[in-house]
mmCIF file of C-alpha atoms in Angstrom:
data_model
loop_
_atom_site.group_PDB
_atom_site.id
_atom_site.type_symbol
_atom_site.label_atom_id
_atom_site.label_comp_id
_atom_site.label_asym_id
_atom_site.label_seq_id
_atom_site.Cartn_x
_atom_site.Cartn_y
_atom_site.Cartn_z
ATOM 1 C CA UNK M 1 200.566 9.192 99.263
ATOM 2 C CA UNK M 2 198.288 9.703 96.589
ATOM 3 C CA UNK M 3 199.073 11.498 93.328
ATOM 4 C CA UNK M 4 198.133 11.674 89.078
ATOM 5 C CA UNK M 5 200.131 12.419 86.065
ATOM 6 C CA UNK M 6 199.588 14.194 82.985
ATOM 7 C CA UNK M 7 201.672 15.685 80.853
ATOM 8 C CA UNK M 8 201.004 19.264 80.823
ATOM 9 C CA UNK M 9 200.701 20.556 77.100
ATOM 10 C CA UNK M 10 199.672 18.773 73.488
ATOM 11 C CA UNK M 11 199.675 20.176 70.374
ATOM 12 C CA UNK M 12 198.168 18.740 67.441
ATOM 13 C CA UNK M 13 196.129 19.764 64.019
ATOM 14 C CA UNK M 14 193.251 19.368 62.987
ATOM 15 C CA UNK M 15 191.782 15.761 62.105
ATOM 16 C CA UNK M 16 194.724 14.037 64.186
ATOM 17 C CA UNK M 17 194.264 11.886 67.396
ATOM 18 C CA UNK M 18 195.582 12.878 70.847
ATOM 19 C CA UNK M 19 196.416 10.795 73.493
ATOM 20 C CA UNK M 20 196.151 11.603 77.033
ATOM 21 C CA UNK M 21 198.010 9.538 79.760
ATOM 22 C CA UNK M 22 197.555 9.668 83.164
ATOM 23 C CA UNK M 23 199.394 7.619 85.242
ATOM 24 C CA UNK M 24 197.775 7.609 89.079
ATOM 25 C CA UNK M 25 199.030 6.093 92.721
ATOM 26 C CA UNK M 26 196.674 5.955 95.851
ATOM 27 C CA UNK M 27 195.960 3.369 98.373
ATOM 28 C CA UNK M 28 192.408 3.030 97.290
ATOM 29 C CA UNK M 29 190.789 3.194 93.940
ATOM 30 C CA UNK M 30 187.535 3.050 92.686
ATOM 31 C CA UNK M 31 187.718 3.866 88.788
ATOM 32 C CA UNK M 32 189.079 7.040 86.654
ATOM 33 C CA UNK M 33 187.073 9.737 85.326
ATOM 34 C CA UNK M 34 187.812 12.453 82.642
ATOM 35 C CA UNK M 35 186.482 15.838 82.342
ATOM 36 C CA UNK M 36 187.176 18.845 79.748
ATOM 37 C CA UNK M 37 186.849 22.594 80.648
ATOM 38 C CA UNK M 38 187.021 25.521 78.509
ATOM 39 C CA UNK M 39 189.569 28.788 79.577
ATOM 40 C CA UNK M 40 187.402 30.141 81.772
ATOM 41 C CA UNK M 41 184.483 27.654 81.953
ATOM 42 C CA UNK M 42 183.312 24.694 84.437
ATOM 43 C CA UNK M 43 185.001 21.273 84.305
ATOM 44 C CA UNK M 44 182.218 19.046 82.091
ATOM 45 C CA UNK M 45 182.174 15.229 82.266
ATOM 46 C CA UNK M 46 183.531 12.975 79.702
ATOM 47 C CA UNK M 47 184.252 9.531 80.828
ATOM 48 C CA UNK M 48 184.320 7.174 83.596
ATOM 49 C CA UNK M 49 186.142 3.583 83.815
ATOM 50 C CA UNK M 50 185.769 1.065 87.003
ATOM 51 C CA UNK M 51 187.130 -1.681 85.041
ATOM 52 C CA UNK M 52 189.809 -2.454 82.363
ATOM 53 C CA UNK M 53 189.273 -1.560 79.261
ATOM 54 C CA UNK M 54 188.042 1.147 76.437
ATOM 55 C CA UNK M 55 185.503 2.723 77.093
ATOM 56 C CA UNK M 56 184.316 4.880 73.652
ATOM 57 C CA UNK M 57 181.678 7.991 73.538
ATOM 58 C CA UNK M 58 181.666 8.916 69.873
ATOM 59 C CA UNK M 59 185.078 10.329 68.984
ATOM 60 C CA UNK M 60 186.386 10.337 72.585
ATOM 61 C CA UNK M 61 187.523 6.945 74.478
ATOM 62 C CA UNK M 62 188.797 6.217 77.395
ATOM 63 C CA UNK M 63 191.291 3.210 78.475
ATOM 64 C CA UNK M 64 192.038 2.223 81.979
ATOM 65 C CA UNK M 65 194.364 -0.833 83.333
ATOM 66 C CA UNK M 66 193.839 -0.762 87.319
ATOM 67 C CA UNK M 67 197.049 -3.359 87.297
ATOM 68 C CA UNK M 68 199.564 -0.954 85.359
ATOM 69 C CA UNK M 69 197.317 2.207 87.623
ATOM 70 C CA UNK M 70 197.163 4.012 84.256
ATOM 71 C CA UNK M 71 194.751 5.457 82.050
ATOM 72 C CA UNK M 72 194.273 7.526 78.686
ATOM 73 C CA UNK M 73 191.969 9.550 77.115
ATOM 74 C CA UNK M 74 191.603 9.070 73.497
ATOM 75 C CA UNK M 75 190.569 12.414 71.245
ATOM 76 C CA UNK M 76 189.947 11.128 67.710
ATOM 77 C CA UNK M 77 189.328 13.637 64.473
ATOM 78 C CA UNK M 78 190.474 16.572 66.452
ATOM 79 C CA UNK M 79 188.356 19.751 65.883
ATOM 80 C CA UNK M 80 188.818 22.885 66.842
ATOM 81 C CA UNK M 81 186.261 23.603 69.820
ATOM 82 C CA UNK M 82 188.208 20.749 71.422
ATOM 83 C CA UNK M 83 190.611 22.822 72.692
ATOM 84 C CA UNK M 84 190.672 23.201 76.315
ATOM 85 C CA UNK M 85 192.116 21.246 79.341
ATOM 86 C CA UNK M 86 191.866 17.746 79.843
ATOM 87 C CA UNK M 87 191.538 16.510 83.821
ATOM 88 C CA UNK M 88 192.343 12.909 84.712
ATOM 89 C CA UNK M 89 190.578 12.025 87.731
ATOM 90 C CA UNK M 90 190.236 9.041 89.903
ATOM 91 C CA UNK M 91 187.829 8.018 92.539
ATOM 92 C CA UNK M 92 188.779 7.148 95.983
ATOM 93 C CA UNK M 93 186.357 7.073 99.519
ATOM 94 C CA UNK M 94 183.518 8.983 98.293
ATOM 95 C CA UNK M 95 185.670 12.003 96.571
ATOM 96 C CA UNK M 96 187.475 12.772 93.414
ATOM 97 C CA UNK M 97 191.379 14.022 93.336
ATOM 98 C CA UNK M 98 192.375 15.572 90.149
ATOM 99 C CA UNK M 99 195.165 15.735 87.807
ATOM 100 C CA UNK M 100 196.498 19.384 87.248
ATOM 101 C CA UNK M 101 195.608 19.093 83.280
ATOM 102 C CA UNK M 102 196.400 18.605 80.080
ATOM 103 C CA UNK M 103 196.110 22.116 77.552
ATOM 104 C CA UNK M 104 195.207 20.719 74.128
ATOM 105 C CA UNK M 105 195.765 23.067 71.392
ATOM 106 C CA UNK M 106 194.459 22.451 68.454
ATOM 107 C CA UNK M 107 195.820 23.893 64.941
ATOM 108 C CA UNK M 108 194.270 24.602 61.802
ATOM 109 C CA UNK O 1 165.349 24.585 83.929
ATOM 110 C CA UNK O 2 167.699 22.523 86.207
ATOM 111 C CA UNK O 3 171.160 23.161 87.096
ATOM 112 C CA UNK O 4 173.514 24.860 89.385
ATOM 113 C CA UNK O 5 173.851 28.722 90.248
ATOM 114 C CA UNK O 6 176.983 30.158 91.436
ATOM 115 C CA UNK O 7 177.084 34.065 92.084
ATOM 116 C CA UNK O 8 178.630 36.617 91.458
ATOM 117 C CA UNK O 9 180.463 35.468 88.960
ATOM 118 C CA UNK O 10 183.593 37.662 89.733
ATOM 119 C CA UNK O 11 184.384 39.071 93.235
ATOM 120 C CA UNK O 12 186.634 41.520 94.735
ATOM 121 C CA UNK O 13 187.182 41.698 98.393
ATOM 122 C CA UNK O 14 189.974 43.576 100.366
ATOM 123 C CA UNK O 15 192.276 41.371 102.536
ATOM 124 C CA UNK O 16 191.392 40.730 105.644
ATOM 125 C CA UNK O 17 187.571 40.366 105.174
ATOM 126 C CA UNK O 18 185.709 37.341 105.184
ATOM 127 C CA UNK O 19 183.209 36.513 101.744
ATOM 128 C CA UNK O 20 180.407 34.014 101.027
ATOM 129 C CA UNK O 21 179.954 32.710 97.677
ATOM 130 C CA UNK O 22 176.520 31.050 96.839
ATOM 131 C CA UNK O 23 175.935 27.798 95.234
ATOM 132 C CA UNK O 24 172.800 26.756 94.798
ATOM 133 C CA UNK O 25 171.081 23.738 92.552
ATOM 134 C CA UNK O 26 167.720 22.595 91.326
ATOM 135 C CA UNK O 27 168.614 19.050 90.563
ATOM 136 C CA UNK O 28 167.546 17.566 93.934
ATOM 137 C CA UNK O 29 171.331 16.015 94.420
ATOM 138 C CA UNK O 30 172.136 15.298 98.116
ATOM 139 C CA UNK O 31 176.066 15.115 97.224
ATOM 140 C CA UNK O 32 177.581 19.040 97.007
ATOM 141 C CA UNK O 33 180.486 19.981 96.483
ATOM 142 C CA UNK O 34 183.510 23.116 96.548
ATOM 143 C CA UNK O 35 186.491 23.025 94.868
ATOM 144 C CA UNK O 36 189.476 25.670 94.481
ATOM 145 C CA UNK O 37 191.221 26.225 91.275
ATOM 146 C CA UNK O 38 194.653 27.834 90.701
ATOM 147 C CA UNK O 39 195.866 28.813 87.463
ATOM 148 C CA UNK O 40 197.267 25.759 85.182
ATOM 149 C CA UNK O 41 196.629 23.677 87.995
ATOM 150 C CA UNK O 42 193.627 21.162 88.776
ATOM 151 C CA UNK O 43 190.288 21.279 91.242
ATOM 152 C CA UNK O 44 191.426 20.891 94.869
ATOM 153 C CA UNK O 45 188.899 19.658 97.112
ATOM 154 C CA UNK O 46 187.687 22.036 99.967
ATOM 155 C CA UNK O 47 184.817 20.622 101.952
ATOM 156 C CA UNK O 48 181.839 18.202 100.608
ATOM 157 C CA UNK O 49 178.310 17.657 101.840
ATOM 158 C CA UNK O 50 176.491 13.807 101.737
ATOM 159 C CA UNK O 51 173.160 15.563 103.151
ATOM 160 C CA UNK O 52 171.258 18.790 104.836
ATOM 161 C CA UNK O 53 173.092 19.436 108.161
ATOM 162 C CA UNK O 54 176.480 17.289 107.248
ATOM 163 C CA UNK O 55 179.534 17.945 105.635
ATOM 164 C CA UNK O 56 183.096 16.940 105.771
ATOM 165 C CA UNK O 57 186.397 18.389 105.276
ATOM 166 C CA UNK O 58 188.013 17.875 102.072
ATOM 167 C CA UNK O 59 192.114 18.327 101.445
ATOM 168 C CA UNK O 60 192.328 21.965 101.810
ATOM 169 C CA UNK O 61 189.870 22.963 104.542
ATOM 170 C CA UNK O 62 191.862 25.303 106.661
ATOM 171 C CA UNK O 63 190.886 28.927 106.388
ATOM 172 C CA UNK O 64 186.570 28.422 104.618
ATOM 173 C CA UNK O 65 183.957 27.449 106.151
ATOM 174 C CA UNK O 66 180.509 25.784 104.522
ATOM 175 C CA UNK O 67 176.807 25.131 105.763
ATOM 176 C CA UNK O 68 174.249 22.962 104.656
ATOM 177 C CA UNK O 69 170.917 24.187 106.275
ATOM 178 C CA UNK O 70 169.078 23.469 102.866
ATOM 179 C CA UNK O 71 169.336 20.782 100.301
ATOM 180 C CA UNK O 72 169.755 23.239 97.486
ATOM 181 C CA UNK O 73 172.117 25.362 99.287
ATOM 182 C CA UNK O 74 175.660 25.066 100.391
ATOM 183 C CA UNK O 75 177.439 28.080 100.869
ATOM 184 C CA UNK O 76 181.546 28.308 101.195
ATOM 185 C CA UNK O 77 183.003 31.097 103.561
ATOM 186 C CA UNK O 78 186.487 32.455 102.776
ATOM 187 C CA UNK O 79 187.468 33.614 105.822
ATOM 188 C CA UNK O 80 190.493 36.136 106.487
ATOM 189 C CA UNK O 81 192.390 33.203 107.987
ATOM 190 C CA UNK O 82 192.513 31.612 104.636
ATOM 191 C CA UNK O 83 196.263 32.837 103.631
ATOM 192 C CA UNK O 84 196.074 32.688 99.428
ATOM 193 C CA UNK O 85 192.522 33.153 98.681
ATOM 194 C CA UNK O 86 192.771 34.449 95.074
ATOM 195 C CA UNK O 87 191.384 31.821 93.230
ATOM 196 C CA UNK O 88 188.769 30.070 90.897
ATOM 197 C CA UNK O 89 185.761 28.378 93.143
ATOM 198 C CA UNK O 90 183.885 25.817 91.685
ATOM 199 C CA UNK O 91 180.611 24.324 93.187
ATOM 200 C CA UNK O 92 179.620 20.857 91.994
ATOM 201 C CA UNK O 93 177.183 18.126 92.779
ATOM 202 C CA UNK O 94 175.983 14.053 92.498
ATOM 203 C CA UNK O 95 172.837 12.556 93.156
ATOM 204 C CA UNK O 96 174.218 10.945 96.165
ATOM 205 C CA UNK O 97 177.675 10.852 97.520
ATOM 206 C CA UNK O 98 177.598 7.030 96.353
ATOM 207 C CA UNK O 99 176.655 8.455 92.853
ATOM 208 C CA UNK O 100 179.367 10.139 92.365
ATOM 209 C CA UNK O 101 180.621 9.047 88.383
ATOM 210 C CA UNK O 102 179.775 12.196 87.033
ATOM 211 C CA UNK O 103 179.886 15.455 88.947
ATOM 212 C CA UNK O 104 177.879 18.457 87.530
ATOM 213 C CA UNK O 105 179.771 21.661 88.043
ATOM 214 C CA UNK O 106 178.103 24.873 88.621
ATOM 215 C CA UNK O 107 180.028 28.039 86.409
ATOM 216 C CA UNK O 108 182.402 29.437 88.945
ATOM 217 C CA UNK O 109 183.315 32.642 90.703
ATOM 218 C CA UNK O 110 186.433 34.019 90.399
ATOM 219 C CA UNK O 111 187.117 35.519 94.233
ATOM 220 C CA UNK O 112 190.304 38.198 94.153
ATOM 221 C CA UNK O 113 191.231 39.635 97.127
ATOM 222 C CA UNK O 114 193.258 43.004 96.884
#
C-alpha cells in the first residue's frame, strides 16, 4: 500500500530551526513535494525534490534520500507567520498523496 | 489578475440534497484538480481532470461527481449518496497533468451539511 509520515505537532521559539520528517512507502515514486497552509487558508507550495539531496529556498530546505524513502523539510530562523501546517507530499502516476500534517507553533 | 476562484466560500446544505461548488481558473492550466480536507488531517484526492471532456477518479470518488465542459471550469457535485460530506474542498491546478511539481490551490469552501 501506499502511505507518509509526519509527526503531528512541533513546537519551537522564535529564531530556532525545525525539522520536518516524513518518512513515505508506495510502489511508485516520482519525487516529494512540501506545501504550508495557514488555519483556514489554501495549501501553498514550498518545495519539490526528484533526486537526492538539499534542496534550499532562502530559509526553507528540503532533503530527500529516495533509497532510505525519506524526506525533511528544513525551517531555519523561525518567525512567527510561519506557523501553520506543514504537508509532505510525494508524487506518484500523475497525482499527489499527502501526509496528514505537521502543526508548527511557533513561540515568542 | 490570474488565479483560481472557488465560491461560496462557506456553504450550508441540509442532508439529503445534492450541492455544486464552483472552481474556476484564469491560468490556462489543463491539469484540475478537487481535494477533500478533514480537520487535522491532509488533502484527499477526489477526482482530477488532464483536459476539457476527461477526468478520472481519484481515491475517494464514491458519492461527487465533476464535469469538465470548459477549460476554466470544473465543477464537483456532492451528491446525497456521499455519506460524511462535512468538509473542507479544495480546487487546485498544473499546467499539464505532466506538470504537476507545484499545484496552485484555489481558497476553499467549507461545505456543512446539517
Amino acid at each position: 500500500g501506499q502511505s507518509l509520515e509526519q509527526p503531528s505537532e512541533v513546537t519551537a521559539v522564535e529564531g530556532a530551526i525545525v525539522q520536518i520528517n516524513c518518512t513515505y512507502q508506495t510502489s511508485g515514486f516520482y519525487g516529494l513535494s512540501w506545501y504550508q497552509q495557514h488555519d483556514g487558508g489554501a495549501p501553498t507550495f514550498l518545495s519539490y525534490n526528484a533526486l537526492d539531496g538539499l534542496e534550499e529556498t532562502g530559509r526553507f530546505s528540503s532533503f530527500l534520500s529516495r533509497s532510505d524513502s525519506y524526506g525533511y523539510l528544513l525551517l531555519q530562523e523561525l518567525q512567527m507567520k510561519d506557523s501553520a501546517s506543514y504537508f509532505c507530499a510525494f508524487h506518484n502516476d500523475y497525482k499527489l498523496s499527502f501526509g496528514a500534517g505537521t502543526t508548527v507553533t511557533v513561540r515568542a | 489578475d490570474g488565479g483560481i476562484t472557488q465560491s461560496p466560500k462557506y456553504l450550508f446544505r441540509k442532508e439529503g440534497q445534492n450541492v455544486t461548488l464552483s472552481c474556476e481558473q484564469n491560468l490556462n492550466h489543463d491539469a484540475m484538480y478537487w481535494y477533500r480536507q478533514d480537520p487535522g488531517q491532509g488533502l484527499r484526492l477526489i477526482y482530477y481532470s488532464q483536459i476539457v471532456n476527461d477526468f478520472q477518479k481519484g481515491d475517494i470518488a464514491e458519492g461527487y461527481s465533476v464535469s469538465r465542459e470548459k477549460k476554466e471550469s470544473f465543477p464537483l457535485t456532492v451528491t446525497s449518496a456521499q455519506k460524511n460530506p462535512t468538509a473542507f474542498y479544495l480546487c487546485a491546478t498544473t499546467p499539464g497533468l505532466a506538470e504537476y511539481n507545484e499545484q496552485f490551490f484555489g481558497p476553499g469552501t467549507r461545505l456543512t451539511v446539517l
